[in-house]
C-alpha cells in the first residue's frame, strides 16, 4: 500500500460561532501537521474568516462550503454566525437552519468520501449522516471534562428539578472527590432546557444521545489537570474521549509569526510599550470576553475597584457603542469622573479588541480577572496565571468551580452586582506579594502552565492522545477493509 492510500482523510465541521470555529480550525491544523488529509466544511460567509490564514499556513487543508439556509429558517439572509446574545427566537431559528444542512452535508460526504467526520457537538445529526456512509463521527467538545461531567450528571439525575428556587444550592450527584454545589442560575441555559419541551431543548437531548452513539469526543483540555473527571467521563459515564489541548498552542512556532505580524495594530504597540515599562508580575489583566455586557453602574464599580486596589492594570472593555443614548463611539459616561487622567501611566483601557495571548504571556502580567469562558481560561492557565473568576453565563460557572475549587488557582467574585470593594479585595488577594494564599496560587498556576505547554510536545499527554486517536482510526479503517 503506498503512502497516499494510507493517508487518513478527516472532514472537520465547526459550528458557525466564533468560539467554536477558532479551536476547531486549530484542531484541523493539528491533524494536518500529523499527516492527515483534512477538509474543513463551513458556510460561504464564514469561510473567509479563516481560509486566508489556512492557505498561508496549511495550504494542504481544503475548505468546502455549504449554503446556509438562513432565509428558509426565517433569519436575515446574511445571518451565518451564531451568537447567544441574538435572543431565544433567533437561536431557535439558527438551529432549525443548521438541521437543514443535513442533506447538503450528506451530498458532500458522498462526493468527498472521507474516512472520518469530526463535527461540533451542536450538530447531533452528523452521527447518523456519517453512519449512512459507514464512517465514524467524532464529536468536538471544545471544553474540559469537569464541565462535561457536570452537564452529563445534571442531565441524568436532574437534581435541579428538586430545589425550591433558582439560587438554592444543590450537590451534583455522582461526582467523585470534594462535593460540588450548583444552583439553577449557575447552569447553562442548555442544561436547564434539557428534558423540556422547547425546540432547542430537544436539539440538546439529541446532542447528548448522538454523543453516546458517536465514535468518541475530543476535549480541548489537558488530562493531568483533571484526571479524576476524565476518568469519570470515560469509565463511569462510558464515553470514549481524547484530550488534546490546549489546541491554540498549535499556532506557536508553526505559523504564528505570520499571523502575529498581520494582527499588529496601534493597540498592540501601545499595549506592549505599557507592559514593557512595568515590573514583572505587577499588572492585572481584566477582560470579560466578547459577550459580557455590563451595565454602566457595574463598569463604574469595576473602575473604582481597580483604582482602590492600587494595582496597575490593562482593562479590556467591549462596550456597545449604541448604548448611553445617541450611539457613537467616544461616550465615556460609564467611567468615574477623571478616571483616565488619574490612572495615566498606571492603567490602560483598551476599547474593543485586545491581543490577549500576547498580554497574558507578558512577564509584567501577574493575574487575570476573567469571565471564565473556557477559551480565555485555558489561555490564562497556559500562561501560568492565577485568576479572579467572574462568570456571567453559559458553562462559565462550571469553569469557575474548576479553577477555584478543584485546581486552586482562582478567587471567586460573588454576586450579580459586584461592588468596588469586592473587586479591590479579590484583585488585592490575587496580586498580594505576601501571604500564603497568593503564593500558593502562583505556585500552582505556574505548575499548570508548564504542564499545559508540555502536554502538546512530543511525549506529552495531548500529543499522545492525538497519536492514540489516529492509530485507532487507522486500525478501524483496516478492519473495515479499506
Ligand atoms: C479566544 O478568544 C480570543 C478573544 O476573543 C481570540 O483572540 C482567540 O483567538 C480565541 N482563541 C481560541 C483558541 O478560540
Ligand atoms: C446590553 O445591555 C443593554 C442594557 O444594559 C441592553 O440594552 C442591550 O440589549 C444588551 N446587549 C446585549 C448584546 O445583550
Ligand atoms: C490520554 O492521555 C492520558 C495521559 O497520558 C492517558 O491516561 C489516556 O489513556 C489517553 N487517552 C487515550 C484515549 O488514549
Short mmCIF file of C-alpha atoms in Angstrom, two decimals, residues 1-473:
data_model
loop_
_atom_site.label_atom_id
_atom_site.label_comp_id
_atom_site.label_asym_id
_atom_site.label_seq_id
_atom_site.Cartn_x
_atom_site.Cartn_y
_atom_site.Cartn_z
CA UNK A 1 0.00 0.00 0.00
CA UNK A 2 1.50 3.33 -0.87
CA UNK A 3 1.79 6.43 1.34
CA UNK A 4 -1.13 8.27 -0.23
CA UNK A 5 -3.52 5.41 0.29
CA UNK A 6 -2.55 5.23 3.95
CA UNK A 7 -3.35 8.90 4.46
CA UNK A 8 -6.44 9.21 6.64
CA UNK A 9 -8.95 11.79 5.41
CA UNK A 10 -10.83 13.68 8.12
CA UNK A 11 -13.69 16.10 7.45
CA UNK A 12 -13.84 18.88 10.07
CA UNK A 13 -17.20 20.65 10.52
CA UNK A 14 -17.23 23.52 13.05
CA UNK A 15 -20.47 25.10 14.25
CA UNK A 16 -20.81 28.60 12.89
CA UNK A 17 -19.92 30.62 16.00
CA UNK A 18 -16.60 32.29 16.66
CA UNK A 19 -15.89 30.50 19.92
CA UNK A 20 -16.48 27.16 18.15
CA UNK A 21 -14.72 27.86 14.86
CA UNK A 22 -11.34 29.02 16.20
CA UNK A 23 -10.49 25.96 18.31
CA UNK A 24 -11.77 23.61 15.61
CA UNK A 25 -9.58 25.24 12.98
CA UNK A 26 -6.68 24.81 15.40
CA UNK A 27 -7.64 21.15 15.70
CA UNK A 28 -7.73 20.82 11.91
CA UNK A 29 -4.17 22.20 11.86
CA UNK A 30 -3.08 19.68 14.48
CA UNK A 31 -4.39 16.78 12.37
CA UNK A 32 -2.80 18.21 9.21
CA UNK A 33 0.54 18.61 10.99
CA UNK A 34 0.29 14.94 11.99
CA UNK A 35 0.00 13.84 8.39
CA UNK A 36 -3.77 13.57 7.90
CA UNK A 37 -5.61 14.81 4.85
CA UNK A 38 -8.01 17.47 6.20
CA UNK A 39 -11.10 19.11 4.70
CA UNK A 40 -12.89 21.88 6.60
CA UNK A 41 -16.60 22.43 5.92
CA UNK A 42 -18.29 25.75 6.59
CA UNK A 43 -20.67 28.32 5.09
CA UNK A 44 -19.79 30.98 2.48
CA UNK A 45 -19.73 33.91 4.92
CA UNK A 46 -17.64 32.01 7.48
CA UNK A 47 -15.03 30.67 5.07
CA UNK A 48 -13.17 33.98 4.54
CA UNK A 49 -12.66 34.29 8.33
CA UNK A 50 -10.01 31.59 8.25
CA UNK A 51 -9.38 30.36 4.71
CA UNK A 52 -6.73 33.01 4.03
CA UNK A 53 -4.86 32.04 7.18
CA UNK A 54 -5.10 28.36 6.19
CA UNK A 55 -3.94 28.99 2.63
CA UNK A 56 -0.85 30.67 4.04
CA UNK A 57 -0.01 28.31 6.88
CA UNK A 58 -1.65 25.00 5.90
CA UNK A 59 -2.28 25.06 2.14
CA UNK A 60 -2.94 21.32 2.21
CA UNK A 61 -6.19 21.85 4.17
CA UNK A 62 -9.12 22.08 1.75
CA UNK A 63 -12.14 24.28 2.53
CA UNK A 64 -15.61 23.30 1.28
CA UNK A 65 -18.71 25.44 1.72
CA UNK A 66 -22.41 24.62 2.15
CA UNK A 67 -25.07 27.28 1.53
CA UNK A 68 -26.63 28.20 4.87
CA UNK A 69 -30.46 28.25 4.63
CA UNK A 70 -30.83 31.34 6.85
CA UNK A 71 -33.76 32.83 4.96
CA UNK A 72 -35.59 29.50 4.79
CA UNK A 73 -35.46 29.35 8.58
CA UNK A 74 -36.72 32.93 8.94
CA UNK A 75 -33.38 34.56 9.69
CA UNK A 76 -31.88 37.56 7.88
CA UNK A 77 -30.11 36.21 4.77
CA UNK A 78 -26.64 37.18 5.97
CA UNK A 79 -27.04 35.57 9.39
CA UNK A 80 -24.50 32.75 9.30
CA UNK A 81 -22.90 33.28 12.67
CA UNK A 82 -24.46 32.09 15.89
CA UNK A 83 -24.33 34.23 18.98
CA UNK A 84 -26.34 33.60 22.17
CA UNK A 85 -27.00 37.32 22.50
CA UNK A 86 -29.19 37.16 19.38
CA UNK A 87 -32.09 36.07 21.57
CA UNK A 88 -34.01 32.85 22.04
CA UNK A 89 -36.18 33.18 18.94
CA UNK A 90 -33.21 33.66 16.61
CA UNK A 91 -31.27 30.93 18.42
CA UNK A 92 -34.13 28.53 17.68
CA UNK A 93 -34.22 29.56 14.03
CA UNK A 94 -30.48 29.15 13.80
CA UNK A 95 -30.75 25.55 14.97
CA UNK A 96 -33.60 24.96 12.52
CA UNK A 97 -31.35 26.24 9.71
CA UNK A 98 -28.42 24.16 10.97
CA UNK A 99 -30.57 20.99 10.76
CA UNK A 100 -31.43 21.83 7.15
CA UNK A 101 -27.75 21.38 6.34
CA UNK A 102 -28.10 17.63 6.76
CA UNK A 103 -28.88 16.71 3.18
CA UNK A 104 -26.29 19.00 1.53
CA UNK A 105 -23.79 17.71 4.09
CA UNK A 106 -24.56 14.14 3.08
CA UNK A 107 -24.12 15.06 -0.59
CA UNK A 108 -20.69 16.38 0.33
CA UNK A 109 -19.86 13.12 2.13
CA UNK A 110 -20.88 11.20 -0.99
CA UNK A 111 -18.59 13.38 -3.08
CA UNK A 112 -15.54 13.58 -0.83
CA UNK A 113 -15.74 10.14 0.84
CA UNK A 114 -13.73 10.98 3.97
CA UNK A 115 -12.65 8.27 6.42
CA UNK A 116 -13.93 10.12 9.45
CA UNK A 117 -16.07 13.14 10.40
CA UNK A 118 -15.14 15.47 13.26
CA UNK A 119 -18.21 17.63 13.86
CA UNK A 120 -19.09 20.15 16.54
CA UNK A 121 -21.31 18.82 19.35
CA UNK A 122 -24.03 21.28 18.21
CA UNK A 123 -24.53 19.09 15.08
CA UNK A 124 -26.08 15.94 16.59
CA UNK A 125 -27.41 14.67 13.23
CA UNK A 126 -23.90 14.24 11.80
CA UNK A 127 -23.58 10.97 13.73
CA UNK A 128 -26.40 9.49 11.61
CA UNK A 129 -25.07 11.10 8.43
CA UNK A 130 -21.65 9.55 8.95
CA UNK A 131 -23.23 6.19 9.78
CA UNK A 132 -25.02 6.18 6.40
CA UNK A 133 -21.56 6.16 4.81
CA UNK A 134 -20.18 3.64 7.28
CA UNK A 135 -17.71 6.10 8.72
CA UNK A 136 -17.11 7.16 12.35
CA UNK A 137 -18.19 10.54 13.69
CA UNK A 138 -16.08 12.23 16.33
CA UNK A 139 -17.67 14.93 18.48
CA UNK A 140 -15.75 18.14 19.08
CA UNK A 141 -16.47 19.14 22.67
CA UNK A 142 -14.23 22.20 22.98
CA UNK A 143 -14.45 22.21 26.76
CA UNK A 144 -12.97 20.42 29.79
CA UNK A 145 -14.01 17.09 31.37
CA UNK A 146 -15.17 18.66 34.63
CA UNK A 147 -17.76 20.84 32.85
CA UNK A 148 -18.82 17.91 30.65
CA UNK A 149 -19.33 15.76 33.75
CA UNK A 150 -21.47 18.44 35.44
CA UNK A 151 -23.64 18.73 32.30
CA UNK A 152 -23.99 14.99 31.96
CA UNK A 153 -24.68 14.31 35.64
CA UNK A 154 -27.33 17.04 35.89
CA UNK A 155 -28.90 15.67 32.71
CA UNK A 156 -29.03 12.15 34.11
CA UNK A 157 -30.08 12.93 37.69
CA UNK A 158 -31.98 16.22 37.22
CA UNK A 159 -31.10 17.42 40.75
CA UNK A 160 -32.23 20.95 39.85
CA UNK A 161 -35.82 19.73 39.50
CA UNK A 162 -35.93 19.22 43.26
CA UNK A 163 -34.90 22.66 44.56
CA UNK A 164 -37.13 25.50 45.67
CA UNK A 165 -35.58 28.46 43.90
CA UNK A 166 -33.11 29.39 41.18
CA UNK A 167 -30.46 30.27 43.76
CA UNK A 168 -30.84 27.23 46.06
CA UNK A 169 -27.59 25.26 46.06
CA UNK A 170 -27.69 21.50 45.47
CA UNK A 171 -24.83 18.99 45.36
CA UNK A 172 -24.09 17.42 41.96
CA UNK A 173 -24.79 13.69 42.37
CA UNK A 174 -22.29 11.08 41.24
CA UNK A 175 -19.22 13.31 41.32
CA UNK A 176 -16.03 11.88 42.90
CA UNK A 177 -13.82 13.98 45.14
CA UNK A 178 -14.94 17.07 47.02
CA UNK A 179 -18.68 17.81 46.79
CA UNK A 180 -19.52 20.47 44.21
CA UNK A 181 -22.61 22.63 44.67
CA UNK A 182 -24.54 24.31 41.88
CA UNK A 183 -27.67 26.39 41.69
CA UNK A 184 -30.02 26.68 38.74
CA UNK A 185 -28.85 30.22 37.97
CA UNK A 186 -25.32 28.83 37.55
CA UNK A 187 -26.35 26.28 34.94
CA UNK A 188 -26.02 26.94 31.21
CA UNK A 189 -29.38 27.56 29.56
CA UNK A 190 -28.78 24.41 27.52
CA UNK A 191 -28.57 22.24 30.64
CA UNK A 192 -31.71 23.88 32.05
CA UNK A 193 -33.68 23.27 28.85
CA UNK A 194 -32.83 19.56 28.73
CA UNK A 195 -35.88 17.44 29.36
CA UNK A 196 -38.15 20.38 28.48
CA UNK A 197 -40.40 20.98 25.53
CA UNK A 198 -38.56 23.70 23.57
CA UNK A 199 -37.02 23.05 20.16
CA UNK A 200 -33.56 23.95 21.47
CA UNK A 201 -34.09 21.65 24.47
CA UNK A 202 -34.91 18.80 22.06
CA UNK A 203 -31.83 19.57 19.97
CA UNK A 204 -29.70 19.17 23.07
CA UNK A 205 -31.41 15.91 24.02
CA UNK A 206 -30.30 14.70 20.58
CA UNK A 207 -26.83 16.16 21.19
CA UNK A 208 -26.44 14.01 24.31
CA UNK A 209 -27.83 10.96 22.54
CA UNK A 210 -25.64 11.47 19.46
CA UNK A 211 -22.62 11.86 21.68
CA UNK A 212 -23.19 8.47 23.28
CA UNK A 213 -23.60 6.83 19.84
CA UNK A 214 -20.58 8.51 18.27
CA UNK A 215 -17.02 7.23 17.96
CA UNK A 216 -15.90 9.47 20.82
CA UNK A 217 -15.27 13.08 21.81
CA UNK A 218 -12.36 15.45 21.53
CA UNK A 219 -11.89 17.74 24.52
CA UNK A 220 -9.76 20.88 24.47
CA UNK A 221 -8.19 20.20 27.83
CA UNK A 222 -5.19 18.53 29.44
CA UNK A 223 -5.54 15.14 31.09
CA UNK A 224 -3.28 15.99 34.03
CA UNK A 225 -5.47 18.95 35.02
CA UNK A 226 -8.44 16.78 35.85
CA UNK A 227 -7.67 13.04 35.74
CA UNK A 228 -10.48 12.27 38.20
CA UNK A 229 -13.10 13.84 35.91
CA UNK A 230 -11.53 12.49 32.73
CA UNK A 231 -11.79 9.01 34.22
CA UNK A 232 -15.36 9.62 35.41
CA UNK A 233 -16.33 10.72 31.92
CA UNK A 234 -14.70 7.74 30.26
CA UNK A 235 -15.15 4.93 32.77
CA UNK A 236 -18.36 5.74 34.70
CA UNK A 237 -20.19 7.69 32.02
CA UNK A 238 -18.85 5.32 29.40
CA UNK A 239 -17.66 7.84 26.83
CA UNK A 240 -14.61 7.48 24.65
CA UNK A 241 -12.66 10.70 24.79
CA UNK A 242 -9.35 12.20 23.84
CA UNK A 243 -7.94 15.36 25.44
CA UNK A 244 -5.73 17.21 23.00
CA UNK A 245 -5.47 20.74 24.44
CA UNK A 246 -4.52 23.48 24.56
CA UNK A 247 -5.24 23.41 20.82
CA UNK A 248 -4.33 27.10 20.45
CA UNK A 249 -0.68 26.15 21.01
CA UNK A 250 -0.68 24.57 17.54
CA UNK A 251 -0.07 28.11 16.28
CA UNK A 252 3.16 28.54 18.20
CA UNK A 253 6.18 28.08 16.02
CA UNK A 254 4.20 26.92 13.01
CA UNK A 255 2.62 29.99 11.51
CA UNK A 256 2.03 32.32 14.40
CA UNK A 257 4.86 34.61 13.36
CA UNK A 258 2.93 35.46 10.23
CA UNK A 259 -0.43 35.95 11.92
CA UNK A 260 1.15 37.96 14.74
CA UNK A 261 2.51 40.26 12.06
CA UNK A 262 -0.86 40.59 10.44
CA UNK A 263 -2.64 41.37 13.67
CA UNK A 264 -0.34 44.16 14.78
CA UNK A 265 -2.31 47.30 15.43
CA UNK A 266 -1.77 50.54 17.29
CA UNK A 267 -3.33 48.82 20.30
CA UNK A 268 -0.74 46.09 20.25
CA UNK A 269 2.15 48.53 20.18
CA UNK A 270 0.88 50.89 22.86
CA UNK A 271 -0.08 47.89 24.92
CA UNK A 272 3.42 46.40 24.68
CA UNK A 273 5.02 49.75 25.43
CA UNK A 274 2.88 49.98 28.57
CA UNK A 275 3.69 46.43 29.70
CA UNK A 276 7.41 46.74 28.90
CA UNK A 277 7.65 49.64 31.35
CA UNK A 278 6.26 47.58 34.25
CA UNK A 279 7.86 45.28 36.81
CA UNK A 280 7.41 41.50 36.40
CA UNK A 281 4.06 40.18 37.66
CA UNK A 282 2.83 43.62 38.70
CA UNK A 283 -0.03 44.19 36.24
CA UNK A 284 -3.61 42.85 36.42
CA UNK A 285 -5.25 41.94 33.11
CA UNK A 286 -9.04 42.41 33.14
CA UNK A 287 -11.19 41.08 30.30
CA UNK A 288 -14.71 39.65 30.28
CA UNK A 289 -14.85 38.18 26.80
CA UNK A 290 -16.87 39.09 23.79
CA UNK A 291 -20.35 38.58 25.16
CA UNK A 292 -20.30 40.09 28.65
CA UNK A 293 -22.42 43.20 28.61
CA UNK A 294 -22.11 45.01 31.90
CA UNK A 295 -24.33 47.92 32.85
CA UNK A 296 -22.81 51.38 33.29
CA UNK A 297 -23.09 51.26 37.11
CA UNK A 298 -21.29 47.88 37.12
CA UNK A 299 -18.49 49.23 34.90
CA UNK A 300 -18.12 52.18 37.30
CA UNK A 301 -17.75 49.77 40.25
CA UNK A 302 -15.06 47.83 38.38
CA UNK A 303 -13.20 51.06 37.62
CA UNK A 304 -13.42 52.24 41.22
CA UNK A 305 -12.34 48.80 42.45
CA UNK A 306 -9.29 48.76 40.21
CA UNK A 307 -8.37 52.25 41.35
CA UNK A 308 -8.67 51.48 45.04
CA UNK A 309 -6.76 48.20 44.67
CA UNK A 310 -3.74 50.39 43.88
CA UNK A 311 -2.64 47.86 41.25
CA UNK A 312 -1.58 48.63 37.71
CA UNK A 313 -3.88 47.16 35.09
CA UNK A 314 -4.84 46.57 31.48
CA UNK A 315 -8.64 46.57 31.18
CA UNK A 316 -10.41 45.48 28.01
CA UNK A 317 -13.89 46.94 27.70
CA UNK A 318 -16.05 45.60 24.91
CA UNK A 319 -18.75 48.12 25.38
CA UNK A 320 -21.51 48.51 22.86
CA UNK A 321 -21.33 51.90 21.27
CA UNK A 322 -25.09 52.10 20.78
CA UNK A 323 -25.73 52.48 24.48
CA UNK A 324 -25.73 55.59 26.64
CA UNK A 325 -28.08 57.40 24.29
CA UNK A 326 -27.39 58.59 20.79
CA UNK A 327 -24.82 55.97 19.81
CA UNK A 328 -21.38 56.84 18.52
CA UNK A 329 -18.05 55.76 19.90
CA UNK A 330 -16.42 58.13 22.33
CA UNK A 331 -19.05 58.21 25.06
CA UNK A 332 -17.21 57.53 28.31
CA UNK A 333 -20.01 58.33 30.76
CA UNK A 334 -19.55 54.84 32.17
CA UNK A 335 -16.20 55.81 33.70
CA UNK A 336 -15.95 57.64 37.04
CA UNK A 337 -15.15 61.33 36.55
CA UNK A 338 -11.47 61.96 35.84
CA UNK A 339 -10.66 58.26 35.97
CA UNK A 340 -8.39 58.06 32.94
CA UNK A 341 -6.46 61.18 33.94
CA UNK A 342 -5.83 59.77 37.42
CA UNK A 343 -4.84 56.39 36.00
CA UNK A 344 -2.44 57.87 33.42
CA UNK A 345 0.57 55.55 33.27
CA UNK A 346 -0.98 53.17 35.84
CA UNK A 347 -3.84 51.69 33.92
CA UNK A 348 -4.50 51.08 30.25
CA UNK A 349 -8.06 50.82 28.96
CA UNK A 350 -8.47 49.01 25.65
CA UNK A 351 -11.79 49.54 23.91
CA UNK A 352 -12.70 46.64 21.69
CA UNK A 353 -10.19 44.09 20.51
CA UNK A 354 -7.08 43.19 22.53
CA UNK A 355 -4.11 40.99 21.63
CA UNK A 356 -4.99 38.70 24.51
CA UNK A 357 -2.47 35.89 24.13
CA UNK A 358 0.32 38.42 23.83
CA UNK A 359 -0.77 40.24 27.01
CA UNK A 360 -1.25 37.06 29.03
CA UNK A 361 2.21 35.81 28.10
CA UNK A 362 3.95 39.08 29.01
CA UNK A 363 6.17 38.86 32.10
CA UNK A 364 4.68 42.06 33.53
CA UNK A 365 1.25 40.44 33.89
CA UNK A 366 0.67 38.76 37.24
CA UNK A 367 -3.02 37.97 37.33
CA UNK A 368 -6.14 37.72 35.19
CA UNK A 369 -9.70 38.86 36.00
CA UNK A 370 -11.80 36.68 33.70
CA UNK A 371 -15.38 35.77 32.81
CA UNK A 372 -14.23 32.12 32.71
CA UNK A 373 -15.07 31.39 29.08
CA UNK A 374 -13.07 28.21 28.50
CA UNK A 375 -11.10 29.69 25.64
CA UNK A 376 -9.82 32.60 27.76
CA UNK A 377 -9.47 30.45 30.85
CA UNK A 378 -7.24 27.98 29.04
CA UNK A 379 -5.12 30.84 27.69
CA UNK A 380 -4.77 32.13 31.28
CA UNK A 381 -3.83 28.71 32.63
CA UNK A 382 -1.33 28.17 29.84
CA UNK A 383 0.28 31.50 30.70
CA UNK A 384 0.61 30.26 34.31
CA UNK A 385 -1.58 32.97 35.86
CA UNK A 386 -3.77 32.99 38.97
CA UNK A 387 -7.25 34.33 38.27
CA UNK A 388 -10.13 36.28 39.72
CA UNK A 389 -13.22 34.49 38.43
CA UNK A 390 -16.32 36.42 37.44
CA UNK A 391 -18.58 34.15 35.37
CA UNK A 392 -21.50 35.68 33.53
CA UNK A 393 -23.26 32.99 31.53
CA UNK A 394 -23.22 29.52 29.93
CA UNK A 395 -20.79 26.98 31.36
CA UNK A 396 -18.62 29.75 32.78
CA UNK A 397 -19.81 28.90 36.29
CA UNK A 398 -18.63 25.31 35.82
CA UNK A 399 -15.23 26.59 34.71
CA UNK A 400 -15.11 28.88 37.74
CA UNK A 401 -15.60 25.92 40.06
CA UNK A 402 -12.82 24.04 38.28
CA UNK A 403 -10.47 27.00 38.84
CA UNK A 404 -11.43 27.84 42.43
CA UNK A 405 -12.45 24.50 43.96
CA UNK A 406 -10.51 21.90 42.00
CA UNK A 407 -7.35 23.49 40.60
CA UNK A 408 -6.96 26.07 43.37
CA UNK A 409 -5.82 28.94 41.16
CA UNK A 410 -8.88 31.19 41.31
CA UNK A 411 -10.60 33.63 43.66
CA UNK A 412 -14.33 33.95 43.05
CA UNK A 413 -16.11 37.27 42.86
CA UNK A 414 -19.66 36.58 44.01
CA UNK A 415 -22.92 38.23 43.19
CA UNK A 416 -24.99 39.66 40.38
CA UNK A 417 -23.97 43.21 41.27
CA UNK A 418 -20.40 43.44 42.50
CA UNK A 419 -19.28 46.50 44.44
CA UNK A 420 -15.92 48.22 44.07
CA UNK A 421 -14.85 46.94 47.50
CA UNK A 422 -15.29 43.32 46.43
CA UNK A 423 -13.39 43.96 43.19
CA UNK A 424 -10.50 45.61 45.04
CA UNK A 425 -10.45 42.83 47.63
CA UNK A 426 -10.29 40.00 45.08
CA UNK A 427 -7.63 41.74 43.00
CA UNK A 428 -5.62 42.51 46.14
CA UNK A 429 -5.76 38.88 47.30
CA UNK A 430 -4.67 37.58 43.87
CA UNK A 431 -1.79 40.04 43.49
CA UNK A 432 -0.53 40.04 47.11
CA UNK A 433 3.27 39.90 47.36
CA UNK A 434 2.99 38.41 50.83
CA UNK A 435 0.91 35.70 52.44
CA UNK A 436 0.29 32.03 51.90
CA UNK A 437 -2.83 32.26 49.71
CA UNK A 438 -1.35 34.26 46.82
CA UNK A 439 1.97 32.40 46.95
CA UNK A 440 0.22 29.03 46.79
CA UNK A 441 -1.98 30.12 43.87
CA UNK A 442 1.03 31.44 41.98
CA UNK A 443 2.93 28.20 42.56
CA UNK A 444 0.02 26.03 41.36
CA UNK A 445 -0.71 28.29 38.37
CA UNK A 446 2.93 28.21 37.30
CA UNK A 447 2.97 24.42 37.52
CA UNK A 448 -0.27 24.07 35.48
CA UNK A 449 1.14 26.39 32.83
CA UNK A 450 4.22 24.18 32.50
CA UNK A 451 2.04 21.06 32.31
CA UNK A 452 -0.13 22.63 29.59
CA UNK A 453 2.83 23.58 27.43
CA UNK A 454 4.48 20.20 27.91
CA UNK A 455 1.25 18.34 27.03
CA UNK A 456 1.35 19.30 23.36
CA UNK A 457 5.02 18.45 22.85
CA UNK A 458 6.18 15.06 21.67
CA UNK A 459 5.88 12.74 24.66
CA UNK A 460 3.17 14.89 26.29
CA UNK A 461 -0.33 13.64 27.08
CA UNK A 462 -2.20 15.69 24.49
CA UNK A 463 0.32 14.82 21.81
CA UNK A 464 -0.03 11.18 22.86
CA UNK A 465 -3.83 11.34 22.72
CA UNK A 466 -3.68 12.62 19.13
CA UNK A 467 -1.37 9.71 18.23
CA UNK A 468 -3.66 7.25 20.00
CA UNK A 469 -6.73 8.57 18.19
CA UNK A 470 -5.08 8.46 14.77
CA UNK A 471 -3.81 4.96 15.49
CA UNK A 472 -7.28 3.73 16.44
CA UNK A 473 -8.93 5.31 13.42
#
